[in-house]
């Protein structure tokens, strides 16, 4: 009963907070304790800028009047950051050479330098322009980068939200690791040789630049809205399930969804790019909360047909960074998110990582956060060739998939083979391997058979494929023998 009363009071306060528009502009990050999940959902729905939510608490951006109103009801509430704008300028002031956050200009220059230094394994393309006319860069890493090869494709994105500077750093650190490790490290070389990795480290370059230069605690893009306010939340503007829960219709809110789905050039650029490329898997980086989220975002209680696969994959990713893996809407439902579009429309295995314990960690923490997360990104790149086989793009790649990845897919997907689509892809992969064994044998080669034999000796899930390959060889021998007679 007490909980019910508290919930009712909280709803009242939410209404009051919205009715009384900010009298003061200083924004703080506040932790409210003893909040029900229904209240958190209602707050998300009303356009509150929620940074982190748990079972009975929420960390949310509030102005001073809102803080006073909530404090009456949540005596255990505490202000985590008093002045968010000052916090941003302090972080900027504390930057030292060698431990700096990327800006749009330094990121662009770094990517261009990489193309000059590693022309055989990377390529830089603009996939569109932002509201203010900045190029949105997509950086490709793969052997033969100018050719669209039939290899598993994955996409790594950062900075949908302007102030989440750390979300640019992890994609950039992954790029660095792949380029510098190519030809030196066996696994990194294999990934570059057998995958097409795409990075869009800064989806929202205008917002990022505004956040870094005007010392504003800014989240959205820099669209000039029809009522004179600025900004649409790019992560409420994707067209799949656009306009539902957890997205605001008020242009001055931080979670403003825009006038229509894909009204913004930044989300249009990602939409067109993703639909053209048919990615098998993707990660969108945000901050903060140390979470790995997977669809659906737009509502609770809606079935994700690939839930089991997402859960398994997410828990494996979480082993690298010790983050908590959960359904996106468990945090709070929100519609128009990138991950729902990437999975719902593009059928990519799509994850959102909420990095770190703060929106903008101290610059000295950048390296540690990258070290913690780059291995998870490399794992996703690797698994875009195995788990990714269940996606439409992945299925198309089966005929040309490298043998190492194909055998990994048999091992990885076997526990999920009760799912019809997974079972289908396993069959297709086994037949592809058997055909490869037969055609190699016609040329006096046996590398695929030997790899299958070795894997089958330690892993029962490969034994069926090995038997099939042997049957095909025998059949082929009999057949070619018979046709000679
Ligand atoms: O609200 C968002 O867009 C993301 N959180 S953030 O604090 N970085 O703004 C969450 C995206 C995933 N979606 C849901 N949890 N619904
Ligand atoms: Zn975000």
GROMACS .gro file of C-alpha atoms and ligand atoms in nm:
model
  502
    1UNK     CA    1   0.000   0.000   0.000
    2UNK     CA    2   0.280   0.236   0.097
    3UNK     CA    3   0.449   0.161  -0.233
    4UNK     CA    4   0.125   0.237  -0.415
    5UNK     CA    5   0.087   0.573  -0.240
    6UNK     CA    6   0.446   0.664  -0.318
    7UNK     CA    7   0.384   0.575  -0.683
    8UNK     CA    8   0.073   0.794  -0.697
    9UNK     CA    9   0.265   1.083  -0.542
   10UNK     CA   10   0.549   1.037  -0.784
   11UNK     CA   11   0.308   1.052  -1.078
   12UNK     CA   12   0.174   1.378  -0.938
   13UNK     CA   13   0.523   1.521  -0.912
   14UNK     CA   14   0.605   1.413  -1.268
   15UNK     CA   15   0.301   1.608  -1.386
   16UNK     CA   16   0.396   1.911  -1.176
   17UNK     CA   17   0.754   1.901  -1.302
   18UNK     CA   18   0.642   1.907  -1.660
   19UNK     CA   19   0.372   2.168  -1.610
   20UNK     CA   20   0.620   2.402  -1.444
   21UNK     CA   21   0.875   2.445  -1.722
   22UNK     CA   22   1.229   2.523  -1.607
   23UNK     CA   23   1.258   2.850  -1.420
   24UNK     CA   24   1.628   2.794  -1.389
   25UNK     CA   25   1.847   2.638  -1.652
   26UNK     CA   26   2.113   2.470  -1.437
   27UNK     CA   27   2.080   2.099  -1.488
   28UNK     CA   28   2.193   1.841  -1.235
   29UNK     CA   29   2.228   1.467  -1.236
   30UNK     CA   30   2.016   1.332  -0.951
   31UNK     CA   31   1.967   0.985  -0.806
   32UNK     CA   32   1.613   0.913  -0.682
   33UNK     CA   33   1.579   0.613  -0.452
   34UNK     CA   34   1.269   0.409  -0.373
   35UNK     CA   35   1.112   0.461  -0.716
   36UNK     CA   36   0.884   0.196  -0.865
   37UNK     CA   37   0.942   0.058  -1.214
   38UNK     CA   38   0.607   0.207  -1.322
   39UNK     CA   39   0.733   0.550  -1.221
   40UNK     CA   40   1.055   0.503  -1.418
   41UNK     CA   41   0.854   0.402  -1.725
   42UNK     CA   42   0.624   0.704  -1.677
   43UNK     CA   43   0.924   0.935  -1.647
   44UNK     CA   44   1.076   0.795  -1.968
   45UNK     CA   45   0.740   0.838  -2.136
   46UNK     CA   46   0.717   1.202  -2.029
   47UNK     CA   47   1.051   1.286  -2.183
   48UNK     CA   48   1.270   1.287  -1.871
   49UNK     CA   49   1.638   1.244  -1.956
   50UNK     CA   50   1.716   0.918  -1.775
   51UNK     CA   51   2.081   0.822  -1.751
   52UNK     CA   52   2.052   0.499  -1.554
   53UNK     CA   53   1.770   0.300  -1.403
   54UNK     CA   54   1.768   0.002  -1.169
   55UNK     CA   55   1.514  -0.201  -0.975
   56UNK     CA   56   1.415   0.083  -0.740
   57UNK     CA   57   1.626   0.382  -0.836
   58UNK     CA   58   1.675   0.616  -1.126
   59UNK     CA   59   1.953   0.860  -1.218
   60UNK     CA   60   1.800   1.144  -1.412
   61UNK     CA   61   1.882   1.493  -1.541
   62UNK     CA   62   1.666   1.753  -1.358
   63UNK     CA   63   1.651   2.130  -1.330
   64UNK     CA   64   1.650   2.295  -0.986
   65UNK     CA   65   1.271   2.321  -0.953
   66UNK     CA   66   1.228   1.957  -1.046
   67UNK     CA   67   1.489   1.858  -0.785
   68UNK     CA   68   1.296   2.040  -0.512
   69UNK     CA   69   0.969   1.877  -0.615
   70UNK     CA   70   1.116   1.528  -0.621
   71UNK     CA   71   1.314   1.576  -0.297
   72UNK     CA   72   0.991   1.605  -0.099
   73UNK     CA   73   0.892   1.257  -0.207
   74UNK     CA   74   1.226   1.086  -0.225
   75UNK     CA   75   1.413   1.191   0.089
   76UNK     CA   76   1.695   0.958  -0.009
   77UNK     CA   77   1.751   1.144  -0.336
   78UNK     CA   78   2.100   1.276  -0.388
   79UNK     CA   79   2.260   1.512  -0.635
   80UNK     CA   80   2.540   1.328  -0.819
   81UNK     CA   81   2.655   1.620  -1.035
   82UNK     CA   82   2.536   1.967  -0.935
   83UNK     CA   83   2.603   2.159  -1.256
   84UNK     CA   84   2.633   1.942  -1.564
   85UNK     CA   85   2.758   2.224  -1.787
   86UNK     CA   86   3.036   2.300  -1.542
   87UNK     CA   87   3.111   1.929  -1.523
   88UNK     CA   88   3.168   1.923  -1.900
   89UNK     CA   89   3.396   2.225  -1.891
   90UNK     CA   90   3.591   2.073  -1.601
   91UNK     CA   91   3.645   1.755  -1.801
   92UNK     CA   92   3.761   1.963  -2.099
   93UNK     CA   93   3.995   2.163  -1.878
   94UNK     CA   94   4.143   1.845  -1.729
   95UNK     CA   95   4.240   1.706  -2.069
   96UNK     CA   96   4.610   1.646  -2.102
   97UNK     CA   97   4.811   1.559  -2.410
   98UNK     CA   98   4.787   1.186  -2.471
   99UNK     CA   99   4.464   1.143  -2.279
  100UNK     CA  100   4.217   1.349  -2.476
  101UNK     CA  101   3.874   1.284  -2.608
  102UNK     CA  102   3.837   1.287  -2.984
  103UNK     CA  103   3.669   1.590  -3.138
  104UNK     CA  104   3.502   1.578  -3.480
  105UNK     CA  105   3.815   1.731  -3.637
  106UNK     CA  106   4.072   1.509  -3.465
  107UNK     CA  107   3.864   1.200  -3.541
  108UNK     CA  108   3.833   1.297  -3.909
  109UNK     CA  109   4.205   1.364  -3.938
  110UNK     CA  110   4.294   1.037  -3.762
  111UNK     CA  111   4.073   0.837  -4.000
  112UNK     CA  112   4.226   1.012  -4.303
  113UNK     CA  113   4.576   0.943  -4.172
  114UNK     CA  114   4.488   0.574  -4.132
  115UNK     CA  115   4.379   0.555  -4.497
  116UNK     CA  116   4.718   0.696  -4.601
  117UNK     CA  117   4.908   0.462  -4.373
  118UNK     CA  118   4.708   0.140  -4.431
  119UNK     CA  119   4.559   0.181  -4.783
  120UNK     CA  120   4.533  -0.195  -4.843
  121UNK     CA  121   4.302  -0.267  -4.552
  122UNK     CA  122   4.085   0.040  -4.496
  123UNK     CA  123   3.870   0.299  -4.669
  124UNK     CA  124   3.686   0.616  -4.560
  125UNK     CA  125   3.350   0.725  -4.701
  126UNK     CA  126   3.096   0.989  -4.615
  127UNK     CA  127   2.752   0.832  -4.582
  128UNK     CA  128   2.569   1.165  -4.558
  129UNK     CA  129   2.577   1.512  -4.405
  130UNK     CA  130   2.454   1.625  -4.066
  131UNK     CA  131   2.206   1.912  -4.012
  132UNK     CA  132   2.495   2.159  -4.006
  133UNK     CA  133   2.664   2.002  -4.309
  134UNK     CA  134   2.934   1.789  -4.148
  135UNK     CA  135   3.024   1.460  -4.317
  136UNK     CA  136   2.913   1.150  -4.132
  137UNK     CA  137   3.209   0.920  -4.175
  138UNK     CA  138   3.199   0.544  -4.228
  139UNK     CA  139   3.535   0.371  -4.200
  140UNK     CA  140   3.573   0.025  -4.349
  141UNK     CA  141   3.837  -0.229  -4.245
  142UNK     CA  142   3.882  -0.537  -4.462
  143UNK     CA  143   4.127  -0.691  -4.702
  144UNK     CA  144   4.052  -0.550  -5.052
  145UNK     CA  145   3.865  -0.255  -4.896
  146UNK     CA  146   3.750  -0.109  -5.228
  147UNK     CA  147   3.565  -0.429  -5.322
  148UNK     CA  148   3.228  -0.531  -5.174
  149UNK     CA  149   3.320  -0.888  -5.094
  150UNK     CA  150   3.084  -1.159  -4.980
  151UNK     CA  151   3.209  -1.164  -4.623
  152UNK     CA  152   3.017  -1.124  -4.295
  153UNK     CA  153   2.957  -0.755  -4.234
  154UNK     CA  154   2.926  -0.579  -3.903
  155UNK     CA  155   2.872  -0.219  -3.795
  156UNK     CA  156   3.007  -0.037  -3.490
  157UNK     CA  157   2.853   0.303  -3.409
  158UNK     CA  158   2.925   0.575  -3.155
  159UNK     CA  159   2.788   0.907  -3.036
  160UNK     CA  160   2.421   0.913  -3.120
  161UNK     CA  161   2.411   1.129  -2.808
  162UNK     CA  162   2.632   1.437  -2.814
  163UNK     CA  163   2.760   1.434  -2.456
  164UNK     CA  164   2.852   1.065  -2.459
  165UNK     CA  165   3.209   1.130  -2.572
  166UNK     CA  166   3.340   0.796  -2.450
  167UNK     CA  167   3.119   0.624  -2.710
  168UNK     CA  168   3.351   0.752  -2.986
  169UNK     CA  169   3.661   0.624  -2.811
  170UNK     CA  170   3.583   0.251  -2.811
  171UNK     CA  171   3.512   0.234  -3.189
  172UNK     CA  172   3.829   0.438  -3.253
  173UNK     CA  173   4.036   0.212  -3.026
  174UNK     CA  174   3.903  -0.096  -3.206
  175UNK     CA  175   4.000   0.055  -3.542
  176UNK     CA  176   4.351   0.123  -3.411
  177UNK     CA  177   4.390  -0.228  -3.277
  178UNK     CA  178   4.280  -0.395  -3.603
  179UNK     CA  179   4.501  -0.178  -3.824
  180UNK     CA  180   4.811  -0.202  -3.607
  181UNK     CA  181   4.765  -0.574  -3.544
  182UNK     CA  182   4.717  -0.671  -3.908
  183UNK     CA  183   4.999  -0.894  -4.027
  184UNK     CA  184   5.134  -0.924  -3.671
  185UNK     CA  185   4.858  -1.091  -3.471
  186UNK     CA  186   4.708  -1.412  -3.612
  187UNK     CA  187   4.351  -1.350  -3.493
  188UNK     CA  188   4.336  -0.981  -3.590
  189UNK     CA  189   4.477  -1.068  -3.935
  190UNK     CA  190   4.214  -1.336  -3.979
  191UNK     CA  191   3.935  -1.095  -3.882
  192UNK     CA  192   4.051  -0.831  -4.130
  193UNK     CA  193   4.094  -1.097  -4.402
  194UNK     CA  194   3.756  -1.262  -4.353
  195UNK     CA  195   3.518  -0.986  -4.237
  196UNK     CA  196   3.395  -0.649  -4.359
  197UNK     CA  197   3.401  -0.425  -4.052
  198UNK     CA  198   3.238  -0.084  -4.071
  199UNK     CA  199   3.266   0.192  -3.812
  200UNK     CA  200   3.062   0.511  -3.780
  201UNK     CA  201   3.230   0.646  -3.464
  202UNK     CA  202   3.035   0.975  -3.462
  203UNK     CA  203   2.674   0.953  -3.580
  204UNK     CA  204   2.592   1.299  -3.440
  205UNK     CA  205   2.890   1.525  -3.522
  206UNK     CA  206   2.698   1.855  -3.475
  207UNK     CA  207   2.578   1.760  -3.127
  208UNK     CA  208   2.926   1.639  -3.030
  209UNK     CA  209   3.088   1.962  -3.149
  210UNK     CA  210   2.826   2.170  -2.968
  211UNK     CA  211   2.876   1.970  -2.651
  212UNK     CA  212   3.253   2.016  -2.668
  213UNK     CA  213   3.280   2.377  -2.776
  214UNK     CA  214   2.984   2.556  -2.619
  215UNK     CA  215   3.035   2.376  -2.290
  216UNK     CA  216   2.678   2.261  -2.295
  217UNK     CA  217   2.552   1.936  -2.154
  218UNK     CA  218   2.388   1.853  -2.484
  219UNK     CA  219   2.226   1.522  -2.590
  220UNK     CA  220   2.042   1.574  -2.920
  221UNK     CA  221   2.143   1.675  -3.273
  222UNK     CA  222   2.136   2.044  -3.373
  223UNK     CA  223   1.816   2.058  -3.579
  224UNK     CA  224   1.642   2.395  -3.555
  225UNK     CA  225   1.289   2.294  -3.460
  226UNK     CA  226   0.982   2.475  -3.590
  227UNK     CA  227   0.916   2.633  -3.249
  228UNK     CA  228   1.266   2.784  -3.234
  229UNK     CA  229   1.413   2.523  -2.995
  230UNK     CA  230   1.701   2.302  -3.101
  231UNK     CA  231   1.751   1.932  -3.138
  232UNK     CA  232   1.594   1.597  -3.208
  233UNK     CA  233   1.707   1.289  -3.014
  234UNK     CA  234   1.863   1.067  -3.282
  235UNK     CA  235   1.790   0.763  -3.066
  236UNK     CA  236   1.416   0.836  -3.074
  237UNK     CA  237   1.402   0.919  -3.445
  238UNK     CA  238   1.452   0.581  -3.619
  239UNK     CA  239   1.145   0.487  -3.821
  240UNK     CA  240   1.081   0.140  -3.682
  241UNK     CA  241   0.806   0.166  -3.414
  242UNK     CA  242   0.867   0.540  -3.412
  243UNK     CA  243   0.630   0.748  -3.199
  244UNK     CA  244   0.559   0.506  -2.916
  245UNK     CA  245   0.669   0.486  -2.554
  246UNK     CA  246   0.957   0.672  -2.393
  247UNK     CA  247   0.987   0.941  -2.660
  248UNK     CA  248   0.872   1.300  -2.627
  249UNK     CA  249   0.655   1.504  -2.861
  250UNK     CA  250   0.783   1.828  -2.706
  251UNK     CA  251   1.068   1.980  -2.913
  252UNK     CA  252   1.237   2.128  -2.608
  253UNK     CA  253   1.267   1.789  -2.435
  254UNK     CA  254   1.589   1.592  -2.440
  255UNK     CA  255   1.414   1.285  -2.577
  256UNK     CA  256   1.222   1.471  -2.853
  257UNK     CA  257   1.142   1.216  -3.123
  258UNK     CA  258   1.125   1.465  -3.416
  259UNK     CA  259   0.826   1.545  -3.639
  260UNK     CA  260   0.837   1.203  -3.811
  261UNK     CA  261   1.045   0.886  -3.817
  262UNK     CA  262   1.375   0.944  -4.000
  263UNK     CA  263   1.315   1.320  -4.017
  264UNK     CA  264   1.686   1.375  -3.941
  265UNK     CA  265   1.977   1.353  -4.186
  266UNK     CA  266   2.185   1.161  -3.930
  267UNK     CA  267   1.932   0.877  -3.890
  268UNK     CA  268   1.859   0.882  -4.265
  269UNK     CA  269   2.231   0.829  -4.331
  270UNK     CA  270   2.241   0.524  -4.101
  271UNK     CA  271   1.912   0.391  -4.242
  272UNK     CA  272   2.031   0.406  -4.605
  273UNK     CA  273   2.375   0.271  -4.523
  274UNK     CA  274   2.244  -0.018  -4.312
  275UNK     CA  275   1.982  -0.119  -4.566
  276UNK     CA  276   2.244  -0.121  -4.841
  277UNK     CA  277   2.505  -0.318  -4.646
  278UNK     CA  278   2.296  -0.594  -4.482
  279UNK     CA  279   2.495  -0.617  -4.161
  280UNK     CA  280   2.490  -0.943  -3.967
  281UNK     CA  281   2.563  -0.784  -3.629
  282UNK     CA  282   2.615  -0.438  -3.481
  283UNK     CA  283   2.692  -0.246  -3.164
  284UNK     CA  284   2.579   0.109  -3.086
  285UNK     CA  285   2.781   0.266  -2.806
  286UNK     CA  286   2.628   0.501  -2.547
  287UNK     CA  287   2.710   0.601  -2.189
  288UNK     CA  288   2.653   0.528  -1.909
  289UNK     CA  289   2.548   0.235  -1.684
  290UNK     CA  290   2.775  -0.064  -1.772
  291UNK     CA  291   2.503  -0.252  -1.959
  292UNK     CA  292   2.472  -0.464  -2.271
  293UNK     CA  293   2.120  -0.422  -2.409
  294UNK     CA  294   1.941  -0.611  -2.684
  295UNK     CA  295   1.597  -0.571  -2.853
  296UNK     CA  296   1.328  -0.490  -2.806
  297UNK     CA  297   1.350  -0.133  -2.678
  298UNK     CA  298   1.009  -0.005  -2.780
  299UNK     CA  299   0.794  -0.194  -2.529
  300UNK     CA  300   0.804  -0.456  -2.258
  301UNK     CA  301   0.628  -0.788  -2.304
  302UNK     CA  302   0.675  -0.804  -2.682
  303UNK     CA  303   0.829  -1.122  -2.818
  304UNK     CA  304   1.170  -1.115  -2.973
  305UNK     CA  305   1.183  -1.431  -3.187
  306UNK     CA  306   1.562  -1.444  -3.149
  307UNK     CA  307   1.563  -1.374  -2.774
  308UNK     CA  308   1.753  -1.693  -2.690
  309UNK     CA  309   2.027  -1.617  -2.940
  310UNK     CA  310   2.054  -1.254  -2.823
  311UNK     CA  311   2.072  -1.361  -2.462
  312UNK     CA  312   2.346  -1.619  -2.527
  313UNK     CA  313   2.544  -1.374  -2.742
  314UNK     CA  314   2.501  -1.085  -2.494
  315UNK     CA  315   2.616  -1.297  -2.201
  316UNK     CA  316   2.925  -1.402  -2.395
  317UNK     CA  317   2.999  -1.036  -2.476
  318UNK     CA  318   2.950  -0.947  -2.109
  319UNK     CA  319   3.229  -1.185  -2.008
  320UNK     CA  320   3.477  -0.938  -2.157
  321UNK     CA  321   3.362  -0.623  -1.977
  322UNK     CA  322   3.168  -0.760  -1.678
  323UNK     CA  323   2.865  -0.553  -1.776
  324UNK     CA  324   2.508  -0.664  -1.709
  325UNK     CA  325   2.328  -0.809  -2.012
  326UNK     CA  326   1.951  -0.749  -2.034
  327UNK     CA  327   1.665  -0.667  -2.267
  328UNK     CA  328   1.673  -0.300  -2.360
  329UNK     CA  329   1.318  -0.229  -2.243
  330UNK     CA  330   1.402  -0.374  -1.901
  331UNK     CA  331   1.597  -0.053  -1.839
  332UNK     CA  332   1.299   0.150  -1.963
  333UNK     CA  333   1.100   0.127  -2.287
  334UNK     CA  334   1.184   0.379  -2.557
  335UNK     CA  335   1.073   0.391  -2.919
  336UNK     CA  336   1.263   0.498  -3.231
  337UNK     CA  337   1.593   0.350  -3.104
  338UNK     CA  338   1.871   0.245  -3.340
  339UNK     CA  339   1.878  -0.113  -3.207
  340UNK     CA  340   1.510  -0.177  -3.284
  341UNK     CA  341   1.559  -0.051  -3.642
  342UNK     CA  342   1.880  -0.249  -3.691
  343UNK     CA  343   1.712  -0.569  -3.576
  344UNK     CA  344   1.348  -0.506  -3.670
  345UNK     CA  345   1.412  -0.386  -4.026
  346UNK     CA  346   1.770  -0.485  -4.110
  347UNK     CA  347   1.764  -0.816  -3.915
  348UNK     CA  348   2.108  -0.746  -3.772
  349UNK     CA  349   2.196  -0.892  -3.431
  350UNK     CA  350   2.195  -0.553  -3.267
  351UNK     CA  351   2.335  -0.451  -2.928
  352UNK     CA  352   2.350  -0.126  -2.734
  353UNK     CA  353   2.642  -0.090  -2.493
  354UNK     CA  354   2.603   0.164  -2.213
  355UNK     CA  355   2.968   0.229  -2.137
  356UNK     CA  356   3.125   0.338  -1.811
  357UNK     CA  357   2.991   0.475  -1.484
  358UNK     CA  358   2.956   0.838  -1.597
  359UNK     CA  359   2.846   1.028  -1.908
  360UNK     CA  360   3.194   1.168  -1.957
  361UNK     CA  361   3.451   0.982  -1.749
  362UNK     CA  362   3.775   1.164  -1.665
  363UNK     CA  363   4.009   1.156  -1.966
  364UNK     CA  364   4.251   0.940  -1.766
  365UNK     CA  365   3.986   0.664  -1.765
  366UNK     CA  366   3.952   0.647  -2.145
  367UNK     CA  367   4.226   0.389  -2.197
  368UNK     CA  368   4.093   0.155  -1.927
  369UNK     CA  369   3.737   0.166  -2.064
  370UNK     CA  370   3.868   0.091  -2.413
  371UNK     CA  371   4.080  -0.200  -2.283
  372UNK     CA  372   3.769  -0.337  -2.115
  373UNK     CA  373   3.546  -0.309  -2.422
  374UNK     CA  374   3.756  -0.355  -2.737
  375UNK     CA  375   3.779  -0.736  -2.677
  376UNK     CA  376   3.397  -0.751  -2.674
  377UNK     CA  377   3.386  -0.563  -3.006
  378UNK     CA  378   3.640  -0.803  -3.159
  379UNK     CA  379   3.425  -1.091  -3.038
  380UNK     CA  380   3.119  -0.944  -3.209
  381UNK     CA  381   3.319  -0.900  -3.531
  382UNK     CA  382   3.422  -1.265  -3.510
  383UNK     CA  383   3.069  -1.387  -3.435
  384UNK     CA  384   2.922  -1.186  -3.722
  385UNK     CA  385   3.050  -1.484  -3.921
  386UNK     CA  386   2.898  -1.748  -3.696
  387UNK     CA  387   2.592  -1.630  -3.500
  388UNK     CA  388   2.545  -1.385  -3.788
  389UNK     CA  389   2.464  -1.673  -4.022
  390UNK     CA  390   2.106  -1.666  -3.895
  391UNK     CA  391   2.054  -1.317  -4.044
  392UNK     CA  392   1.952  -1.268  -4.411
  393UNK     CA  393   2.291  -1.107  -4.490
  394UNK     CA  394   2.470  -1.389  -4.312
  395UNK     CA  395   2.278  -1.660  -4.497
  396UNK     CA  396   2.385  -1.511  -4.830
  397UNK     CA  397   2.749  -1.538  -4.727
  398UNK     CA  398   2.744  -1.910  -4.652
  399UNK     CA  399   2.874  -2.022  -4.996
  400UNK     CA  400   3.191  -1.814  -4.960
  401UNK     CA  401   3.238  -1.832  -4.584
  402UNK     CA  402   3.592  -1.925  -4.478
  403UNK     CA  403   3.626  -2.278  -4.339
  404UNK     CA  404   3.740  -2.166  -3.994
  405UNK     CA  405   3.426  -1.951  -3.946
  406UNK     CA  406   3.198  -2.217  -4.092
  407UNK     CA  407   3.324  -2.476  -3.843
  408UNK     CA  408   3.289  -2.221  -3.558
  409UNK     CA  409   2.931  -2.161  -3.669
  410UNK     CA  410   2.852  -2.532  -3.639
  411UNK     CA  411   2.984  -2.528  -3.282
  412UNK     CA  412   2.824  -2.199  -3.178
  413UNK     CA  413   2.482  -2.261  -3.329
  414UNK     CA  414   2.439  -2.624  -3.229
  415UNK     CA  415   2.290  -2.544  -2.881
  416UNK     CA  416   2.023  -2.336  -3.058
  417UNK     CA  417   1.943  -2.590  -3.330
  418UNK     CA  418   1.587  -2.643  -3.203
  419UNK     CA  419   1.514  -2.309  -3.371
  420UNK     CA  420   1.412  -2.382  -3.734
  421UNK     CA  421   1.610  -2.098  -3.889
  422UNK     CA  422   1.923  -2.193  -3.697
  423UNK     CA  423   1.877  -2.558  -3.800
  424UNK     CA  424   1.841  -2.444  -4.163
  425UNK     CA  425   2.164  -2.244  -4.153
  426UNK     CA  426   2.352  -2.534  -3.992
  427UNK     CA  427   2.235  -2.762  -4.274
  428UNK     CA  428   2.335  -2.508  -4.540
  429UNK     CA  429   2.678  -2.466  -4.380
  430UNK     CA  430   2.737  -2.843  -4.358
  431UNK     CA  431   2.645  -2.886  -4.726
  432UNK     CA  432   2.873  -2.600  -4.826
  433UNK     CA  433   3.162  -2.762  -4.636
  434UNK     CA  434   3.092  -3.104  -4.793
  435UNK     CA  435   3.094  -2.950  -5.140
  436UNK     CA  436   3.419  -2.774  -5.060
  437UNK     CA  437   3.574  -3.105  -4.948
  438UNK     CA  438   3.467  -3.272  -5.272
  439UNK     CA  439   3.593  -2.997  -5.500
  440UNK     CA  440   3.923  -2.976  -5.314
  441UNK     CA  441   3.966  -3.350  -5.349
  442UNK     CA  442   3.918  -3.320  -5.727
  443UNK     CA  443   4.223  -3.091  -5.720
  444UNK     CA  444   4.421  -3.324  -5.496
  445UNK     CA  445   4.372  -3.100  -5.190
  446UNK     CA  446   4.232  -3.185  -4.848
  447UNK     CA  447   4.260  -2.883  -4.618
  448UNK     CA  448   3.887  -2.853  -4.540
  449UNK     CA  449   3.857  -3.226  -4.470
  450UNK     CA  450   4.154  -3.211  -4.234
  451UNK     CA  451   4.011  -2.911  -4.047
  452UNK     CA  452   3.676  -3.088  -4.015
  453UNK     CA  453   3.843  -3.407  -3.898
  454UNK     CA  454   4.042  -3.223  -3.633
  455UNK     CA  455   3.741  -3.024  -3.508
  456UNK     CA  456   3.520  -3.337  -3.505
  457UNK     CA  457   3.771  -3.520  -3.286
  458UNK     CA  458   3.719  -3.268  -3.004
  459UNK     CA  459   3.370  -3.134  -3.072
  460UNK     CA  460   3.066  -3.359  -3.124
  461UNK     CA  461   2.874  -3.077  -3.299
  462UNK     CA  462   3.117  -3.102  -3.595
  463UNK     CA  463   3.100  -3.483  -3.623
  464UNK     CA  464   2.783  -3.476  -3.835
  465UNK     CA  465   2.946  -3.235  -4.079
  466UNK     CA  466   3.255  -3.453  -4.099
  467UNK     CA  467   3.044  -3.763  -4.168
  468UNK     CA  468   2.847  -3.579  -4.433
  469UNK     CA  469   3.166  -3.462  -4.604
  470UNK     CA  470   3.295  -3.820  -4.607
  471UNK     CA  471   2.966  -3.951  -4.748
  472UNK     CA  472   2.981  -3.689  -5.022
  473UNK     CA  473   3.337  -3.789  -5.107
  474UNK     CA  474   3.237  -4.157  -5.127
  475UNK     CA  475   2.933  -4.074  -5.337
  476UNK     CA  476   3.141  -3.858  -5.568
  477UNK     CA  477   3.402  -4.134  -5.608
  478UNK     CA  478   3.135  -4.394  -5.686
  479UNK     CA  479   2.960  -4.157  -5.917
  480UNK     CA  480   3.269  -4.056  -6.111
  481UNK     CA  481   3.380  -4.424  -6.118
  482UNK     CA  482   3.038  -4.527  -6.254
  483UNK     CA  483   3.037  -4.257  -6.521
  484UNK     CA  484   3.382  -4.373  -6.639
  485UNK     CA  485   3.254  -4.734  -6.692
  486LIG     O1  486   1.783   0.641  -2.380
  486LIG     C1  487   1.866   0.604  -2.465
  486LIG     O2  488   1.861   0.637  -2.583
  486LIG     C2  489   1.981   0.514  -2.421
  486LIG     N1  490   2.031   0.552  -2.292
  486LIG     S1  491   2.119   0.690  -2.277
  486LIG     O3  492   2.137   0.715  -2.136
  486LIG     N2  493   2.261   0.665  -2.338
  486LIG     O4  494   2.054   0.794  -2.347
  486LIG     C3  495   1.927   0.371  -2.409
  486LIG     C4  496   1.910   0.306  -2.541
  486LIG     C5  497   1.847   0.170  -2.527
  486LIG     N3  498   1.706   0.178  -2.515
  486LIG     C6  499   1.636   0.154  -2.401
  486LIG     N4  500   1.697   0.119  -2.292
  486LIG     N5  501   1.507   0.165  -2.408
  487LIG    ZN1  502   2.296   0.769  -2.519
   0.00000   0.00000   0.00000
